[in-house]
Short mmCIF file of C-alpha atoms and ligand atoms in Angstrom, two decimals:
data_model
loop_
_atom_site.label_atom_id
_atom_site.label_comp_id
_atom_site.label_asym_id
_atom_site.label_seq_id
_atom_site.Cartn_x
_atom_site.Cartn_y
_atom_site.Cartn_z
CA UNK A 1 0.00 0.00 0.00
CA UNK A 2 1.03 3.40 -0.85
CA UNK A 3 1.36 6.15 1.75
CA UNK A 4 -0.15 8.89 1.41
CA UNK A 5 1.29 11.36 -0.35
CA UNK A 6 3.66 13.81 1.22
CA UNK A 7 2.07 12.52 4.14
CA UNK A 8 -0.72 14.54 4.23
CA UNK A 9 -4.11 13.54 5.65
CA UNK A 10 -7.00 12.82 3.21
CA UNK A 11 -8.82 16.03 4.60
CA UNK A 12 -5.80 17.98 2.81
CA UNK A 13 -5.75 15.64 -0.49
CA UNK A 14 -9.29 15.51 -0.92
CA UNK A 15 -8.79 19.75 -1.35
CA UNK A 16 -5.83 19.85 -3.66
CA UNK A 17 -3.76 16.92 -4.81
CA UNK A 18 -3.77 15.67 -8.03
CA UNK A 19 -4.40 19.51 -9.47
CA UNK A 20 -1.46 22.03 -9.91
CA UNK A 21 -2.30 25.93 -10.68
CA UNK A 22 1.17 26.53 -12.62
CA UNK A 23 0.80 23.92 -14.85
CA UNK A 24 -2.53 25.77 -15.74
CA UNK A 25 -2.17 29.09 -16.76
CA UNK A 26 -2.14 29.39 -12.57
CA UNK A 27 -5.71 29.43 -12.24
CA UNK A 28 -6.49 28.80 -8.65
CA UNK A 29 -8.72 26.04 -9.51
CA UNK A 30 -9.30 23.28 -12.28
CA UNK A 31 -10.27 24.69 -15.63
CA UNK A 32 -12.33 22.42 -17.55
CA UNK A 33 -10.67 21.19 -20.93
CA UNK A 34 -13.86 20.17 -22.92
CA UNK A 35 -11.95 19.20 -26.45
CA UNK A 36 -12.40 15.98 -27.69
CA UNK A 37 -9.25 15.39 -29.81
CA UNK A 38 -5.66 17.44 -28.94
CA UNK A 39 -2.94 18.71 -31.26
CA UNK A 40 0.43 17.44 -31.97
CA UNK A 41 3.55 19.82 -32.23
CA UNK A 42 4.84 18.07 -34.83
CA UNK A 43 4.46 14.86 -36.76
CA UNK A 44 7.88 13.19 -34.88
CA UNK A 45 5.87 14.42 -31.70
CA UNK A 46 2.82 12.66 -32.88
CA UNK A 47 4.58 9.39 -32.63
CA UNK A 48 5.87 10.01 -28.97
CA UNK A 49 2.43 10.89 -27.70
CA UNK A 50 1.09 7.28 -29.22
CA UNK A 51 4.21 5.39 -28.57
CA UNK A 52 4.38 6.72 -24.70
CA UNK A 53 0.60 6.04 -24.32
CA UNK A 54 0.63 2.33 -26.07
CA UNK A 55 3.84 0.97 -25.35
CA UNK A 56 4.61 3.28 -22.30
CA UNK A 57 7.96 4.46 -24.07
CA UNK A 58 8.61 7.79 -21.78
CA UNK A 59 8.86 10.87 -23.67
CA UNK A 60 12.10 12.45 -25.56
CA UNK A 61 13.41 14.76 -22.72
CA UNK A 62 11.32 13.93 -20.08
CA UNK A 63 8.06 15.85 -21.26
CA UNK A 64 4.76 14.69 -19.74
CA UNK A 65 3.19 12.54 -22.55
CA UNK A 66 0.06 14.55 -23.46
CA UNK A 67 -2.93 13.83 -24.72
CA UNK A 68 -4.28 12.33 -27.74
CA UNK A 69 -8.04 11.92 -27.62
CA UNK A 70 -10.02 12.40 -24.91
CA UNK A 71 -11.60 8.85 -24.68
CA UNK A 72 -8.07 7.80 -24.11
CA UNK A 73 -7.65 10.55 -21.32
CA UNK A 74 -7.79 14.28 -20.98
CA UNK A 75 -6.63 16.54 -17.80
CA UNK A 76 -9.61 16.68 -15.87
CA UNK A 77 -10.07 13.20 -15.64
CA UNK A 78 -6.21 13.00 -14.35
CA UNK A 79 -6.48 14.98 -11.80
CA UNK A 80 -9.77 12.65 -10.63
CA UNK A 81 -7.77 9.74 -10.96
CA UNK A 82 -4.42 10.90 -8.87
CA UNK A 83 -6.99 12.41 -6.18
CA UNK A 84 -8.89 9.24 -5.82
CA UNK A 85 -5.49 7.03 -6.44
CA UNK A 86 -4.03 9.53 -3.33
CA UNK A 87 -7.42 8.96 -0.83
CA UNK A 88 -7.75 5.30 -1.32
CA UNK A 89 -4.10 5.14 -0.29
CA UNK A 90 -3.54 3.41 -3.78
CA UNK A 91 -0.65 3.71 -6.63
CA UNK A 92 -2.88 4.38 -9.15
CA UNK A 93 -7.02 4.86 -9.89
CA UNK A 94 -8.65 4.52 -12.86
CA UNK A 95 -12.31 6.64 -13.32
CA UNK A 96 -15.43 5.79 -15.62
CA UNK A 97 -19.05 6.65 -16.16
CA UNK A 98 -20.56 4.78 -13.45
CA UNK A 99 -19.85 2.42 -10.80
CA UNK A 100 -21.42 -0.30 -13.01
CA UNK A 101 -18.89 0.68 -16.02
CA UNK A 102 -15.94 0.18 -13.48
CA UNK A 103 -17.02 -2.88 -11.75
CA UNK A 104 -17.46 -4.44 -15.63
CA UNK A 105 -14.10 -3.50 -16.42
CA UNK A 106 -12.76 -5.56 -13.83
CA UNK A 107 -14.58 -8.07 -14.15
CA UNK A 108 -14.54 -8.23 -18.23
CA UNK A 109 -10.47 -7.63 -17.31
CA UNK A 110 -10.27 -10.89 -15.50
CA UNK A 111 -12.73 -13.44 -16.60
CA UNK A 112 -12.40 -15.72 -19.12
CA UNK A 113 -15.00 -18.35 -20.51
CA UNK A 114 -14.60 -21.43 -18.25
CA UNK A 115 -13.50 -19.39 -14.88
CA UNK A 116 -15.47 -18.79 -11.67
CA UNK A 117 -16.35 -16.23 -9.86
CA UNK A 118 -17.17 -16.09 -5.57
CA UNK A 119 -19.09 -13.27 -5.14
CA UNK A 120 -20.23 -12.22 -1.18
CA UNK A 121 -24.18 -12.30 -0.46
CA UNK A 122 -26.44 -10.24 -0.44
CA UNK A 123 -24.98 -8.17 -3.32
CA UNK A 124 -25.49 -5.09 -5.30
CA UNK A 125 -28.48 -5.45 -7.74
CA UNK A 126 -26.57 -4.34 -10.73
CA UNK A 127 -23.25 -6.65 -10.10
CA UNK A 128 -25.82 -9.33 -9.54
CA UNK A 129 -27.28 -9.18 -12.96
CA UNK A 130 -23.84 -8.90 -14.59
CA UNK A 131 -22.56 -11.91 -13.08
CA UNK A 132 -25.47 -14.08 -13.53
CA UNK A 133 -26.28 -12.61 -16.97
CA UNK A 134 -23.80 -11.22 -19.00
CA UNK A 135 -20.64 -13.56 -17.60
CA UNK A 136 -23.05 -16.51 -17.44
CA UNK A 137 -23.95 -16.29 -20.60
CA UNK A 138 -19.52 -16.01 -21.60
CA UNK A 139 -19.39 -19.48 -19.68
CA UNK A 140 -18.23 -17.82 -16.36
CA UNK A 141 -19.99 -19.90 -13.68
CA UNK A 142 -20.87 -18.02 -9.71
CA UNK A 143 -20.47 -18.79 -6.30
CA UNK A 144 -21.97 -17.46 -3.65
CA UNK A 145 -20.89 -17.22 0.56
CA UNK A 146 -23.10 -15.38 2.98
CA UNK A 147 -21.18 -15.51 6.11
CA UNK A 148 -18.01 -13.33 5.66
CA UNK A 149 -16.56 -13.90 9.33
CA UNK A 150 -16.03 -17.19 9.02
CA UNK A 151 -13.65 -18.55 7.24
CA UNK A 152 -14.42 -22.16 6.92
CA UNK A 153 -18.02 -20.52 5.28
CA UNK A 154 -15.93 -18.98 2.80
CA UNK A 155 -13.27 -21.48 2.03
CA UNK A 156 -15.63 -24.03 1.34
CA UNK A 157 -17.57 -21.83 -1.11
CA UNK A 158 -13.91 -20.67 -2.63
CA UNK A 159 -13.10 -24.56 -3.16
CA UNK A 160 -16.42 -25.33 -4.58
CA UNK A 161 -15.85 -22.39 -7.20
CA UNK A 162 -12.36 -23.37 -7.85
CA UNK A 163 -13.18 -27.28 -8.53
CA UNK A 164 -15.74 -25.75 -11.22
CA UNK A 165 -13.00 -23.99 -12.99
CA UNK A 166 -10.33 -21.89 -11.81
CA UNK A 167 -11.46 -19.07 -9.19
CA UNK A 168 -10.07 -16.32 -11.05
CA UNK A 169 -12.17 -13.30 -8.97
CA UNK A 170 -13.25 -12.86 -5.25
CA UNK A 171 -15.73 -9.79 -5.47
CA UNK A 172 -17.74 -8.31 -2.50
CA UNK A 173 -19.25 -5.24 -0.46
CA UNK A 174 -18.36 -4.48 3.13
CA UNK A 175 -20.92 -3.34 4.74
CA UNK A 176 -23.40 -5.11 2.80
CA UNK A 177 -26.27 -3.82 1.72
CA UNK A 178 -29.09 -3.63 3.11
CA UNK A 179 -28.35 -5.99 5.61
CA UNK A 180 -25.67 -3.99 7.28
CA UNK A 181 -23.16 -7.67 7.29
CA UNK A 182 -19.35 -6.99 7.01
CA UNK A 183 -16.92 -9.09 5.52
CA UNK A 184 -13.40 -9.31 6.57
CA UNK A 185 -11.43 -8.24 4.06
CA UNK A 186 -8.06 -10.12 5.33
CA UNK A 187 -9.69 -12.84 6.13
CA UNK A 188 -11.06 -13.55 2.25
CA UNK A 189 -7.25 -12.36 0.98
CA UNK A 190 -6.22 -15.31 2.95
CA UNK A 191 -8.48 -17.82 1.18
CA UNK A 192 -7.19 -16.21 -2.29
CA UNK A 193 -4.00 -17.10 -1.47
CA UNK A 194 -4.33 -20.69 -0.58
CA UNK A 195 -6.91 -20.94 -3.42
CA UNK A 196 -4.19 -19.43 -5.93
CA UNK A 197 -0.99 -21.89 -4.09
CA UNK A 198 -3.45 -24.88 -4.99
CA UNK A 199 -4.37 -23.92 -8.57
CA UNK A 200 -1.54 -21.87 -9.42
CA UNK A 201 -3.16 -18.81 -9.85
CA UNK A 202 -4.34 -16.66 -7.27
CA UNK A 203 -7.77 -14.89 -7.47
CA UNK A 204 -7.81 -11.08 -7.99
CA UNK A 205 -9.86 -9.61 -4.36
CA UNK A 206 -11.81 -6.87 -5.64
CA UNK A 207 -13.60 -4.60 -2.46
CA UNK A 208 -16.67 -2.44 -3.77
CA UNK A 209 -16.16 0.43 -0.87
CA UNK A 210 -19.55 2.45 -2.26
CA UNK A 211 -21.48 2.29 0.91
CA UNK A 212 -18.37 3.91 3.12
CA UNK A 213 -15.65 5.15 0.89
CA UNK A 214 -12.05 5.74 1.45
CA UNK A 215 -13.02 8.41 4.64
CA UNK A 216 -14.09 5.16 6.33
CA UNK A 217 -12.13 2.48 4.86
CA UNK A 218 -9.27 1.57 2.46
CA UNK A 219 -10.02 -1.72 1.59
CA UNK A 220 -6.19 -2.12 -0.25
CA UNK A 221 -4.86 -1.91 3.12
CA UNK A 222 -6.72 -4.82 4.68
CA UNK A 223 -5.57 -7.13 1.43
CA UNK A 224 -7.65 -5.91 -1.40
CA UNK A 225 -6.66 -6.15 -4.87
CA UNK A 226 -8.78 -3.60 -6.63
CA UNK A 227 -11.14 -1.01 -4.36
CA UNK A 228 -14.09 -0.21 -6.48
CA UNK A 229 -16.58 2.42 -5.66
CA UNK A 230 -19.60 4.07 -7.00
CA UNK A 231 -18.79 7.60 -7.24
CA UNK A 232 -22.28 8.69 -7.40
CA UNK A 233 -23.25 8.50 -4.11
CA UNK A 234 -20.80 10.20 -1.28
CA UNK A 235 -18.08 11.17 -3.27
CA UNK A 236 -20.22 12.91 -5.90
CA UNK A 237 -22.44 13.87 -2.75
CA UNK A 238 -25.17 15.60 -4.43
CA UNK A 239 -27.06 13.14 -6.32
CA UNK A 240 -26.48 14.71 -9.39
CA UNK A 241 -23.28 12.79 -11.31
CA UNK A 242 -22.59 9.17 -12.15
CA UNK A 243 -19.05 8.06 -11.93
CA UNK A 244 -17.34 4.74 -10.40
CA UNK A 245 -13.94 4.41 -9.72
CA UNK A 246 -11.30 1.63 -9.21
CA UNK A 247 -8.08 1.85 -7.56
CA UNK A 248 -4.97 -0.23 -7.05
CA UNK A 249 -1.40 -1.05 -7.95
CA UNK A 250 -0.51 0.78 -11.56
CA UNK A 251 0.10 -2.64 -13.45
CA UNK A 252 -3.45 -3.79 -12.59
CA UNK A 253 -4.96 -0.26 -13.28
CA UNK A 254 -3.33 0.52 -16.41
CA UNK A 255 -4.72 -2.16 -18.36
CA UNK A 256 -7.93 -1.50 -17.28
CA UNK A 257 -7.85 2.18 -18.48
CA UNK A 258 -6.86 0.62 -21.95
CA UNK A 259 -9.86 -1.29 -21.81
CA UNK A 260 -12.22 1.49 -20.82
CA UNK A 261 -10.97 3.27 -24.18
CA UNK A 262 -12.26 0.13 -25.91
CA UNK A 263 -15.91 0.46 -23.89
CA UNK A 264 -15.57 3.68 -24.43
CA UNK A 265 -16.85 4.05 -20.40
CA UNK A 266 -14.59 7.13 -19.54
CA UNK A 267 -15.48 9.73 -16.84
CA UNK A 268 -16.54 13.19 -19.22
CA UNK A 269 -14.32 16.42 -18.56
CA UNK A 270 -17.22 18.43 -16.96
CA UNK A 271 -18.39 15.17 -14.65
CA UNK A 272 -14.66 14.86 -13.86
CA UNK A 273 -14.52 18.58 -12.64
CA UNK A 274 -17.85 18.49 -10.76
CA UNK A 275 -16.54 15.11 -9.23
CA UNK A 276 -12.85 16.71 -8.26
CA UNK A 277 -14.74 19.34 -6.97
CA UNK A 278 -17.16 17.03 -4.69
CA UNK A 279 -14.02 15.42 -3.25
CA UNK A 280 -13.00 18.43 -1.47
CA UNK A 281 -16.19 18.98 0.69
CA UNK A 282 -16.58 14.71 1.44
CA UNK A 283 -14.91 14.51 4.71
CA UNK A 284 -17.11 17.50 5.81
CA UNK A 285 -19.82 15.46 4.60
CA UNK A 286 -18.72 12.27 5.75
CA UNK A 287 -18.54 13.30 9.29
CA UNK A 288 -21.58 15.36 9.14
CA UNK A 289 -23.53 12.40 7.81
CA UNK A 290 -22.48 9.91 10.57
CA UNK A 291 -23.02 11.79 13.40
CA UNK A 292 -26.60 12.51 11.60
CA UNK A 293 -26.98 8.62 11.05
CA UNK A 294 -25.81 8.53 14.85
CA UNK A 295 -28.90 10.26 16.00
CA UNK A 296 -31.04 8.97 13.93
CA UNK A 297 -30.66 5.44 14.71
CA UNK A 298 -30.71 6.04 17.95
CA UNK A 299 -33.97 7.36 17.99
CA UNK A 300 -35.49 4.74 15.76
CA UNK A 301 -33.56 1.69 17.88
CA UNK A 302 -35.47 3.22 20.82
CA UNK A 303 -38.81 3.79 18.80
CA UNK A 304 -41.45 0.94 19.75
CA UNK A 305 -42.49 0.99 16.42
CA UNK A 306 -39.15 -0.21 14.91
CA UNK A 307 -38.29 -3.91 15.30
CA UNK A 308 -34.31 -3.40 14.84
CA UNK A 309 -31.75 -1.37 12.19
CA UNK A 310 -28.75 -2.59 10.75
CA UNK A 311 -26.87 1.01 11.89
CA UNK A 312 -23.16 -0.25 12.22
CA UNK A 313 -22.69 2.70 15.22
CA UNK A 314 -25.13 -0.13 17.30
CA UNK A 315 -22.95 -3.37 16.84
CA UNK A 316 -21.62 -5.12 20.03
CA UNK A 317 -18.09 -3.93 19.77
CA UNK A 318 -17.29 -7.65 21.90
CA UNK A 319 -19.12 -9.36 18.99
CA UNK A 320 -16.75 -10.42 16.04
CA UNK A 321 -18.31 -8.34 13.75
CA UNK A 322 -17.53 -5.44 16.76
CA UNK A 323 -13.82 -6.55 16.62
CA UNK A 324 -13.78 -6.22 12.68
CA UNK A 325 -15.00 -3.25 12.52
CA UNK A 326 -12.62 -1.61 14.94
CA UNK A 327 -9.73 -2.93 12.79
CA UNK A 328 -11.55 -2.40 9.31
CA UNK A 329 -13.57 0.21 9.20
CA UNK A 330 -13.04 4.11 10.78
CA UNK A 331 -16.35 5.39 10.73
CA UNK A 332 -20.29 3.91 10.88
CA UNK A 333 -21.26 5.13 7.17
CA UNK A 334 -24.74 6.41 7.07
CA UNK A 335 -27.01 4.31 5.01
CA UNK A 336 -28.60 1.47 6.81
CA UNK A 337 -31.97 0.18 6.88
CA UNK A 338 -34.96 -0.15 9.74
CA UNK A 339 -37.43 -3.17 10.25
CA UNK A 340 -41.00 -1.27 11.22
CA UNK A 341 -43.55 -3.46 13.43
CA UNK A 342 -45.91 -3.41 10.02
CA UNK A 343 -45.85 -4.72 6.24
CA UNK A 344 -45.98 -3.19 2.74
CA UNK A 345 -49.19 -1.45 4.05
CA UNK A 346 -47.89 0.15 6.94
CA UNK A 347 -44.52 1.38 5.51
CA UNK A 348 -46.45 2.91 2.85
CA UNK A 349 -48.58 4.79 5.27
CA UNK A 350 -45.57 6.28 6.89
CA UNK A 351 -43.82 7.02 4.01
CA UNK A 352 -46.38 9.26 2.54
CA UNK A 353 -46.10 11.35 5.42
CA UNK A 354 -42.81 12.28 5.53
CA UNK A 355 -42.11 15.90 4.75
CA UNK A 356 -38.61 16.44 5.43
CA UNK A 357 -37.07 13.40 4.07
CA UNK A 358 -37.43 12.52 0.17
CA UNK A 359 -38.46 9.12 -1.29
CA UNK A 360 -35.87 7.70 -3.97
CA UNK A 361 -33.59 5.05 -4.27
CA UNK A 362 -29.90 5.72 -3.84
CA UNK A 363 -27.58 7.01 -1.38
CA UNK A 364 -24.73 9.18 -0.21
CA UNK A 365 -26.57 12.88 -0.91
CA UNK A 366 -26.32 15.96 1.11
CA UNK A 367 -30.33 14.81 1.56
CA UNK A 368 -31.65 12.09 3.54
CA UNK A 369 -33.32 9.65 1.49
CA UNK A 370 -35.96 6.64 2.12
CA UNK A 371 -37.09 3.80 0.34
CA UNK A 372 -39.22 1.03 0.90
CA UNK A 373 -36.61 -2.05 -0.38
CA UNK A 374 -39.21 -4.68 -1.18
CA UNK A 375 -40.75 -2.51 -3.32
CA UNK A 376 -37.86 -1.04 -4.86
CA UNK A 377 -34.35 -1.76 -4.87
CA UNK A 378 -35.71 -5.56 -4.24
CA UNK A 379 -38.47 -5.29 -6.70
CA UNK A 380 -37.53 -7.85 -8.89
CA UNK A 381 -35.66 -10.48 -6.57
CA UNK A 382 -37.92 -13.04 -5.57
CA UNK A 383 -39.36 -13.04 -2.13
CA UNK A 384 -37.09 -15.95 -0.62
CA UNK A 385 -33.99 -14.43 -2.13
CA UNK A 386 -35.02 -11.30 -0.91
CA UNK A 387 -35.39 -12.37 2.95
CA UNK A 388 -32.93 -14.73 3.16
CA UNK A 389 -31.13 -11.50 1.88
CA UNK A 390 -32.82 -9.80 5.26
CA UNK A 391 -35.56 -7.70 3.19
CA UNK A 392 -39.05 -8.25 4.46
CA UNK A 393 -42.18 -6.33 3.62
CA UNK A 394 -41.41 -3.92 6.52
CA UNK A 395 -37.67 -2.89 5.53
CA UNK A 396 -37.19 0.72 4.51
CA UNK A 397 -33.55 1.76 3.71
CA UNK A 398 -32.55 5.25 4.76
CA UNK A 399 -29.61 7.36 3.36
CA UNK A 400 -28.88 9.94 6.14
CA UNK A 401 -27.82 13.26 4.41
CA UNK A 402 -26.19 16.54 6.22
CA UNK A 403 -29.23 18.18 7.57
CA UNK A 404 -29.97 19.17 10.74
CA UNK A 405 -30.72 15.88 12.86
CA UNK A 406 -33.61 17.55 14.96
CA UNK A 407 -35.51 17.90 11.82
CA UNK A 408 -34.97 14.33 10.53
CA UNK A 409 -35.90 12.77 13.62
CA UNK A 410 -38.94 15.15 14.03
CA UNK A 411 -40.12 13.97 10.74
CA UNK A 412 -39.11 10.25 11.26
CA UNK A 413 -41.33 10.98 14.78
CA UNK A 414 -44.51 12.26 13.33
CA UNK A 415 -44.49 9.56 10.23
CA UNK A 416 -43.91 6.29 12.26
CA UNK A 417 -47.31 7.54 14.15
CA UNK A 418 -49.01 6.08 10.71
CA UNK A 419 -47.58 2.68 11.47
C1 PLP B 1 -24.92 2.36 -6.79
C2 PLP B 1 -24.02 1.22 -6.56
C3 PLP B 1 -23.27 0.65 -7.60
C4 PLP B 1 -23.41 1.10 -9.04
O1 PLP B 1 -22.99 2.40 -9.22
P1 PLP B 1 -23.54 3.34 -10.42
O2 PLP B 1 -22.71 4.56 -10.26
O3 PLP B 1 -25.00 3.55 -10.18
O4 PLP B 1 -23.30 2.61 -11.69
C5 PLP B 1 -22.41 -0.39 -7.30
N1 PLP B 1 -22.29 -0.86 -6.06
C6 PLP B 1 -23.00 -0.36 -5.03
C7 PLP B 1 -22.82 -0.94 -3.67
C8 PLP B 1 -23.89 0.69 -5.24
O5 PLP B 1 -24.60 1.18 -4.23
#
């Protein structure tokens, strides 16, 4: 793992690095560099900007290598990529259109027809249908473990996958969602490696780190391979961009930002500025937004109308997944979801009466959002699935934003009176 760099703390990084003024006519902050295609100096020079990009040939005289096209890169979507490299405490990051367009990269990166892939349960919707549509239909067969503290629960699934071909990727999300589960990262590194000394190949460990981000946890220091995150939700902050990211060592990122030019998934030049721009305000928001979630779940653990939450701030720190935690994770995150004493009917009841907090799907906005997951996110996994998963008719998912807690748990007060 890479320090960070100069040593600063990700507060500082998340304002500056990865952007410098002088190399920019000095402007105090990032212009935006909207042109598709950029000029050569010279034919001769032509061939060093495609020769350092391709073959990675440095330039005559040390000159930065440029920019050709800006599929293949452009300088606002540099300066993403070092910030995000610099707070995931990685070498290198590589940034894309949406969290689904980086999670496909990797996984289109690493699978071939006749691998497997172990996948942690519950999972994200999207990833879901990608692995059992999309690679299932290339001939890569899934395995699934639920349990990610124990480690005979995931070495048996990780021999089971790697008897049905080799296990060539380990993918999963800490915390889960919605249950709120956490999987120790370490723990699953461990099983790659005495999957790959048996087959001679180790499986790549691939972290999505949406639901915290690298404010609460740098999944490449606990034994990750790739950290990929949905850069929609808190480190775009405001609902109003897609972007995904992945980080990691350079010779496992660069190829993958060769293959994005061939999806042709790259992160736009005004997205990228918005994004860089998002960065700087996240450990504000961070904060803000778990000390919100804080209060919040407290009020609706002690609420006799609420059966239980999955609010991470409320696990037994003597329980194992308490002890994790401590060692994995700095911070609660503040998305988590709350059982009501009620079904469909009675969730609906109280949703329609909130005022305050909005009703949409997603996560990691300024503004506290709700959703009822059944009928949802869930909507179209089938009702086993779904509670084995830990969805039941009465599970609503909240997204804690930065607004004053008195008013969220006012509202939260006078709509759980419908219930
Ligand atoms: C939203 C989300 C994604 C997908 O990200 P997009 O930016 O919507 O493509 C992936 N993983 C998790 C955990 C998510 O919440």
């Amino acid at each position: 793992m890479t320090d960070h760099p100069q040593g600063l703390h990700p507060d500082t990084l998340a304002v500056s690095h990865g952007y410098d003024p002088h190399a920019h006519h000095g402007a105090a902050k990032p212009p935006v560099y909207p042109s598709t295609t950029y000029m050569y100096r010279s034919a001769s020079h032509a061939k060093d900007v495609h020769r350092a990009y391709f073959d990675g040939v440095p330039m005559p005289g040390g000159e930065a290598p440029g920019h050709i096209y800006s599929r293949l890169g452009h300088p606002n979507l540099d300066m993403v990529e070092r910030r995000l490299a610099a707070l995931d405490r990685a070498e290198d990051a590589a940034a894309f259109n949406s969290g689904m367009a980086a999670i496909s990269a990797v996984m289109l990166s690493a699978l071939r027809p006749g691998d497997a892939v172990l996948h942690g349960r519950p999972i994200y919707g999207g990833t879901d249908g990608l692995i059992t549509g999309l690679l299932a239909g290339l001939g890569v067969r899934n395995f699934g473990f639920t349990d990610g503290l124990d480690r005979d629960a995931v070495m048996g699934a990780a021999r089971e996958a790697a008897a049905a071909g080799p296990l060539a990727l380990i993918h999963l999300e800490t915390p889960a969602n919605p249950t709120g589960a956490i999987t120790d990262i370490a723990l699953v590194a461990s099983v790659a490696e005495e999957i790959g000394a048996r087959q001679g190949r180790r499986p790549l460990v691939v972290v999505d780190n949406t639901f915290l981000g690298p404010f609460l946890q740098c999944p490449g220091e606990h034994g990750a391979d790739l950290t990929v995150t949905s850069l929609t939700k808190y480190a775009g902050g405001h609902s109003d961009l897609l972007a995904g990211g992945v980080s990691g060592d350079a010779e496992r990122v660069g190829p993958l930002k060769l293959l994005r030019t061939f999806l042709g998934t790259s992160l736009d030049p005004g997205v990228s500025a918005t994004l860089l721009r998002s960065f700087e305000t996240m450990g504000l928001r961070t904060e803000r937004a778990c000390a919100n979630a804080r209060a919040v779940a407290d009020f609706l653990a002690a609420h006799p109308k609420v059966r239980s939450t999955s609010f991470l701030g409320h696990v037994d720190p003597e329980s194992r997944a308490g002890a994790l935690l401590a060692r994995q994770c700095s911070g609660t995150g503040s998305t988590f979801s709350v059982r009501v004493r009620g079904g469909e009917a009675e969730c609906f009841r109280m949703l329609d009466r909130l005022r305050v907090i909005r009703m949409a799907v997603s996560l990691g906005g300024t503004e506290t959002l709700i959703c009822h997951s059944a009928s949802t996110t869930h909507y179209a996994v089938p009702r086993e699935r779904r509670e084995a998963g830990g969805v039941d008719d009465g599970t609503l998912r909240l997204s804690v934003g930065i607004e004053h807690p008195d008013d969220l748990i006012a509202d939260l007060r006078q709509a759980l009176e419908a219930v």
